[in-house]
CSV table of C-alpha atoms in Angstrom, one decimal:
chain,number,residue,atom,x,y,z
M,288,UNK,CA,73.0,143.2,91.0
M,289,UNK,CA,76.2,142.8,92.6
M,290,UNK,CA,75.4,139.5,93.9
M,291,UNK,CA,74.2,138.3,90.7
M,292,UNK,CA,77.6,139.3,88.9
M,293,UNK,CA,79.8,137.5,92.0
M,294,UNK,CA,77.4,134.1,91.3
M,295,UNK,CA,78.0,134.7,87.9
M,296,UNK,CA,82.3,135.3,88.5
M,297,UNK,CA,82.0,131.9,90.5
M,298,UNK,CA,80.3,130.2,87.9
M,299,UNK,CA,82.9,130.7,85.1
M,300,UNK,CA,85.6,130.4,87.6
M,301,UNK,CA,84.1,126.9,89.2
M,302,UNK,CA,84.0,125.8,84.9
M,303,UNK,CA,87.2,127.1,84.3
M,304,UNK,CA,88.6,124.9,86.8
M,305,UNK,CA,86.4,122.1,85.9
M,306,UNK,CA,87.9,123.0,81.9
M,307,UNK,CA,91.3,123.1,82.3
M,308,UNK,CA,92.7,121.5,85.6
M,309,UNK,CA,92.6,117.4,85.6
M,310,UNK,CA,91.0,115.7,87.9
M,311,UNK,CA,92.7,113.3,90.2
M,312,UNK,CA,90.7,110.5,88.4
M,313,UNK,CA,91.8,111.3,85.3
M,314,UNK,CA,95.6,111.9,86.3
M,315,UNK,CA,94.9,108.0,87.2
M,316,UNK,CA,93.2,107.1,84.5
M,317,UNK,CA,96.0,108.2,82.5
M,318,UNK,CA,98.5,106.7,84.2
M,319,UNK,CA,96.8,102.9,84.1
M,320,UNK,CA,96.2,103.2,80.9
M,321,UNK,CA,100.4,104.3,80.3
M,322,UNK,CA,100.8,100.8,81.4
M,323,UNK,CA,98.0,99.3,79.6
M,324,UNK,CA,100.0,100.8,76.5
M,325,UNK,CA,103.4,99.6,77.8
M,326,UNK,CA,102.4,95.8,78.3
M,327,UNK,CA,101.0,92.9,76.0
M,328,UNK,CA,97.9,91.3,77.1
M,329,UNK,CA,97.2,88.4,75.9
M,330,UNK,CA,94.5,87.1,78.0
M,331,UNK,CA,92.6,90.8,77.8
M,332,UNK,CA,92.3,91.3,81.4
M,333,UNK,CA,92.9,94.9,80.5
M,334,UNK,CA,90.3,94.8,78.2
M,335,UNK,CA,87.5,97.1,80.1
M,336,UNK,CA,90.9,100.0,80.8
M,337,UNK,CA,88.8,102.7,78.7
M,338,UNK,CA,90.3,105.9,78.7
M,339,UNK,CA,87.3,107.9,77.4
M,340,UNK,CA,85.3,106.9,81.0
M,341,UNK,CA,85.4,109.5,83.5
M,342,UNK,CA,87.7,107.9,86.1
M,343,UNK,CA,88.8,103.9,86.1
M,344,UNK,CA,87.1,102.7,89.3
M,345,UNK,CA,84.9,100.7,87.3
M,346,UNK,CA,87.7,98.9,85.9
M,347,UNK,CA,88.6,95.4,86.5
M,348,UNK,CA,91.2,94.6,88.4
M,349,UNK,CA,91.4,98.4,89.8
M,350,UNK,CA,90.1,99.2,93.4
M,351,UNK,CA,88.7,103.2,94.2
M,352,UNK,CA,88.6,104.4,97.5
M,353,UNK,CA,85.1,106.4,98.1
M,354,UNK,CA,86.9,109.9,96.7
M,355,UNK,CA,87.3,107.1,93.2
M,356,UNK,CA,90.8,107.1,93.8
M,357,UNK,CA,93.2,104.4,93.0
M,358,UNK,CA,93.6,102.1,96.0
M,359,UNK,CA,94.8,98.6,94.8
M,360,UNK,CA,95.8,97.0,91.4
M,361,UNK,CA,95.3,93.4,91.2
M,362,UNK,CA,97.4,92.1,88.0
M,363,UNK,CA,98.7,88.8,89.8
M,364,UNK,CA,99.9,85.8,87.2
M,365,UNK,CA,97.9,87.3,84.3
M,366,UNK,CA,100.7,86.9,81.3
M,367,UNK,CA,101.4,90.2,81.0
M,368,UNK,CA,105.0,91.4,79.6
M,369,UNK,CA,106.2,94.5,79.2
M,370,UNK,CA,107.8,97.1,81.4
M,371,UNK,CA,106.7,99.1,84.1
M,372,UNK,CA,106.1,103.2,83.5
M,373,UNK,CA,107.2,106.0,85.6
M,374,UNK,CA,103.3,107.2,85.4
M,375,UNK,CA,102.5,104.4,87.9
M,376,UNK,CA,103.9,107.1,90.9
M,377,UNK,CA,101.1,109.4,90.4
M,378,UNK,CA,98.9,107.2,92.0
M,379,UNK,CA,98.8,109.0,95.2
M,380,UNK,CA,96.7,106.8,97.0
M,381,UNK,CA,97.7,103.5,96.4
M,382,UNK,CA,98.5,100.7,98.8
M,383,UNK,CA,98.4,97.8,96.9
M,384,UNK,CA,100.6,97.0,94.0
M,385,UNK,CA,100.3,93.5,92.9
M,386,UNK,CA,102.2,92.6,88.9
M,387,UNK,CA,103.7,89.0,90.7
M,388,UNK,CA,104.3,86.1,88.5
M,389,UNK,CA,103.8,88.2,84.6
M,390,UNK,CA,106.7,88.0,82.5
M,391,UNK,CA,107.8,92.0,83.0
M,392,UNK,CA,111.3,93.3,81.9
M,393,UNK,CA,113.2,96.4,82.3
M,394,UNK,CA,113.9,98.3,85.5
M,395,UNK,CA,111.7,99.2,88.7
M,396,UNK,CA,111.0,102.9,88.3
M,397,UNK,CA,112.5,105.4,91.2
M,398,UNK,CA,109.0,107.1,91.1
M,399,UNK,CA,107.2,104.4,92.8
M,400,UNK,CA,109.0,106.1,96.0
M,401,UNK,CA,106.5,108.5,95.9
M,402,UNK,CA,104.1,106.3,96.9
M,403,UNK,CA,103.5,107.4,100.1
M,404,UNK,CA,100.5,105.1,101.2
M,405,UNK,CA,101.7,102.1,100.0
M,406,UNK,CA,101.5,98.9,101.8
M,407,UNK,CA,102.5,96.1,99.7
M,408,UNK,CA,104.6,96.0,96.5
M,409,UNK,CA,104.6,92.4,95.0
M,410,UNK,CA,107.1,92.6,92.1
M,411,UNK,CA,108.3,88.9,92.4
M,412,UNK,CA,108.9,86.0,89.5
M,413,UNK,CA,109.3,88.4,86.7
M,414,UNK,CA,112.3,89.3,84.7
M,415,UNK,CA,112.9,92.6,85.7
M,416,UNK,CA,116.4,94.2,85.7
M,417,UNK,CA,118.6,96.9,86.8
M,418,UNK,CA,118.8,98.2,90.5
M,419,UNK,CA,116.5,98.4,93.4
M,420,UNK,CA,115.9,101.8,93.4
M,421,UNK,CA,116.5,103.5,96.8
M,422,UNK,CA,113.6,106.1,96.4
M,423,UNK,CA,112.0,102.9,97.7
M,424,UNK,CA,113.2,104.2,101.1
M,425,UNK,CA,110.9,106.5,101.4
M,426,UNK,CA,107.3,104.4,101.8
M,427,UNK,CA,107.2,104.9,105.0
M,428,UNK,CA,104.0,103.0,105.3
M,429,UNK,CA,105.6,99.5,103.7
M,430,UNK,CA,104.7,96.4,105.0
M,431,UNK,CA,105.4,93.7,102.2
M,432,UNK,CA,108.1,94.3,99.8
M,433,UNK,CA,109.2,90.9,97.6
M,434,UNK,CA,111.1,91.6,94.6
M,435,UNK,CA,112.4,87.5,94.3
M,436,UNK,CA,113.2,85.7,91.2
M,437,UNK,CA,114.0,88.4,89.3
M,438,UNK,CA,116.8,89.3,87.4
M,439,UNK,CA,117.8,92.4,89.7
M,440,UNK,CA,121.7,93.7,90.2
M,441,UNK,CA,123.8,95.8,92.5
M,442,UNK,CA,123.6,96.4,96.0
M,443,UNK,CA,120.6,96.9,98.5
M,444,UNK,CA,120.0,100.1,99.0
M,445,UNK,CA,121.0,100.8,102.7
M,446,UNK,CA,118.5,103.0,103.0
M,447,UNK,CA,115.4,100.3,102.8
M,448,UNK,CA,116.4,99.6,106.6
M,449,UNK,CA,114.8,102.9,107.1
M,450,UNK,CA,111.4,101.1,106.3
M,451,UNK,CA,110.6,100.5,110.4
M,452,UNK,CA,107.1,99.4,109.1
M,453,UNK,CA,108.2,97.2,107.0
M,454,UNK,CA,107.3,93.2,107.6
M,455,UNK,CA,108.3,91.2,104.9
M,456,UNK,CA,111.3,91.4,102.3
M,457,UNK,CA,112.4,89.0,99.6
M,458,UNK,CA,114.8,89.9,97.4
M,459,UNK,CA,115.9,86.4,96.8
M,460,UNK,CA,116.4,84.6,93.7
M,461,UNK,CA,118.4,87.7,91.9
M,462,UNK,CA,121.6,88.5,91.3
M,463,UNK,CA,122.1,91.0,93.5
M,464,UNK,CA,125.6,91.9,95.2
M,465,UNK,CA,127.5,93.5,98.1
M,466,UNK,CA,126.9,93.4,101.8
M,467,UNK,CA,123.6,92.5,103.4
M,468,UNK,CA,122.6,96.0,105.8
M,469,UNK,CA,121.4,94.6,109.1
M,470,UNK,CA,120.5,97.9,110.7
M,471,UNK,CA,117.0,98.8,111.9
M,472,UNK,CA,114.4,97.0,110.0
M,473,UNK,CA,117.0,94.3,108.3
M,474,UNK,CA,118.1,93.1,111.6
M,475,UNK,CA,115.0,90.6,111.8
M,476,UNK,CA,115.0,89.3,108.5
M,477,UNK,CA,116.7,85.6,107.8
M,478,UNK,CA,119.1,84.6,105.4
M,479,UNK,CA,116.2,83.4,103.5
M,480,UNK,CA,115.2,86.8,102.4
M,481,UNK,CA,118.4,86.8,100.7
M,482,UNK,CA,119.1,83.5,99.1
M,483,UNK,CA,120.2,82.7,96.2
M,484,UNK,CA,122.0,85.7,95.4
M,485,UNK,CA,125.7,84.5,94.6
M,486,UNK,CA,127.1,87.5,94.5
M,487,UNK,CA,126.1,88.6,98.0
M,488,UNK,CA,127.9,88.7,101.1
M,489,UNK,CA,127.7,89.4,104.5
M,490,UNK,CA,125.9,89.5,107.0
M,491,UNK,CA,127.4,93.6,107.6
M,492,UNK,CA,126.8,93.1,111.5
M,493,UNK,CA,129.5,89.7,111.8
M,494,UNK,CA,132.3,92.5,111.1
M,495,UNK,CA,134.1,91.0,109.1
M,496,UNK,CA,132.6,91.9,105.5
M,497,UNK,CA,132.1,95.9,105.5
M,498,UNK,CA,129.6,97.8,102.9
M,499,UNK,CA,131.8,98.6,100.6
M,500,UNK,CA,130.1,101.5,97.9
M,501,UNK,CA,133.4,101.5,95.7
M,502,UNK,CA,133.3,99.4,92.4
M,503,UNK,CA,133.1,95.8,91.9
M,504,UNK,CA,129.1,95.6,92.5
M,505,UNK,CA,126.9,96.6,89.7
């Protein structure tokens, strides 16, 4: 009798949980489809984003690691505009964001610093706005990180040199200002990572030209 009551007290419990705590793939789920809400879509590549399926692995454009969670968005030149949404940062898991070449406005959100396995953020030829959020810092696991030919101000987060993994950076084409850092990760990258930014001096490393966080750059 006992052992039938515990089975039973497991049962409910194991429901209850199944009841009231969201699963990872819904957490997901909700947060693709925050941006599905936040963006037009003209072409309806977001058409098959159905919030009532149980997680959005079968999704286009959305790739599911065998636990179906979110590995990789794919939404490359595909006339989206709209902004980005905070919810994107709850996507644990993900290692590939890819929104290049849309029409996006608005700023990057600090929570994609919580990204923790992400490898490539591809933010490029959009109109996006505001600073480059520092919380960027802290993906560790960045290899690619191109935010060109946008419309981005203030300084570069010294922080970003932090990023040891870190491969590739292009923040060209914005209108960023400041010194360039040339510490850790910076110190390989060319001038052509920084182009086209009239506002923005340096190199920090000729001596000259000190990081100056007073005003005058926003």
């Amino acid at each position: 009798m006992a052992i039938h009551t515990l089975v039973q007290v497991v049962l409910v419990v194991t429901l209850l949980n199944m009841t009231l705590a969201p699963t990872n793939a819904n957490v997901e789920g909700d947060a693709l489809y925050a941006l599905r809400r936040s963006v037009k879509d003209p072409e309806n590549v977001l058409q098959s984003w159905d919030p009532t399926l149980v997680d959005p692995c079968t999704w286009f454009h959305v790739t599911c690691d065998g636990d179906n969670r979110v590995t990789r968005l794919d939404l490359a030149n595909a006339k989206l505009s709209g902004s980005l949404v905070s919810e994107l940062g709850k996507l644990q898991r993900l290692q590939y964001l890819e929104l290049y070449m849309n029409n996006l406005v608005g700023s990057i959100p600090e929570e994609l610093g919580g990204l923790k396995s992400l490898v490539s953020l591809d933010l490029y030829h959009n109109n996006l706005t505001g600073s480059i959020p520092a919380s960027l810092s802290n993906l560790s696991n960045l290899n690619f990180l191109r935010l060109n030919t946008n419309r981005l101000t203030g300084r570069i987060p010294r922080q970003l040199s932090k990023l040891r993994n870190l491969k590739i950076l292009d923040v060209s084409n914005n209108d960023l200002c400041g010194t360039i850092p040339t510490s850790g990760s910076f110190s390989k990258f060319s001038e052509e990572s920084f182009a086209n930014n009239s506002r923005l001096e340096g190199p920090e490393l000729v001596g000259f030209v000190r990081y100056d966080t007073g005003g005058g750059c926003t």
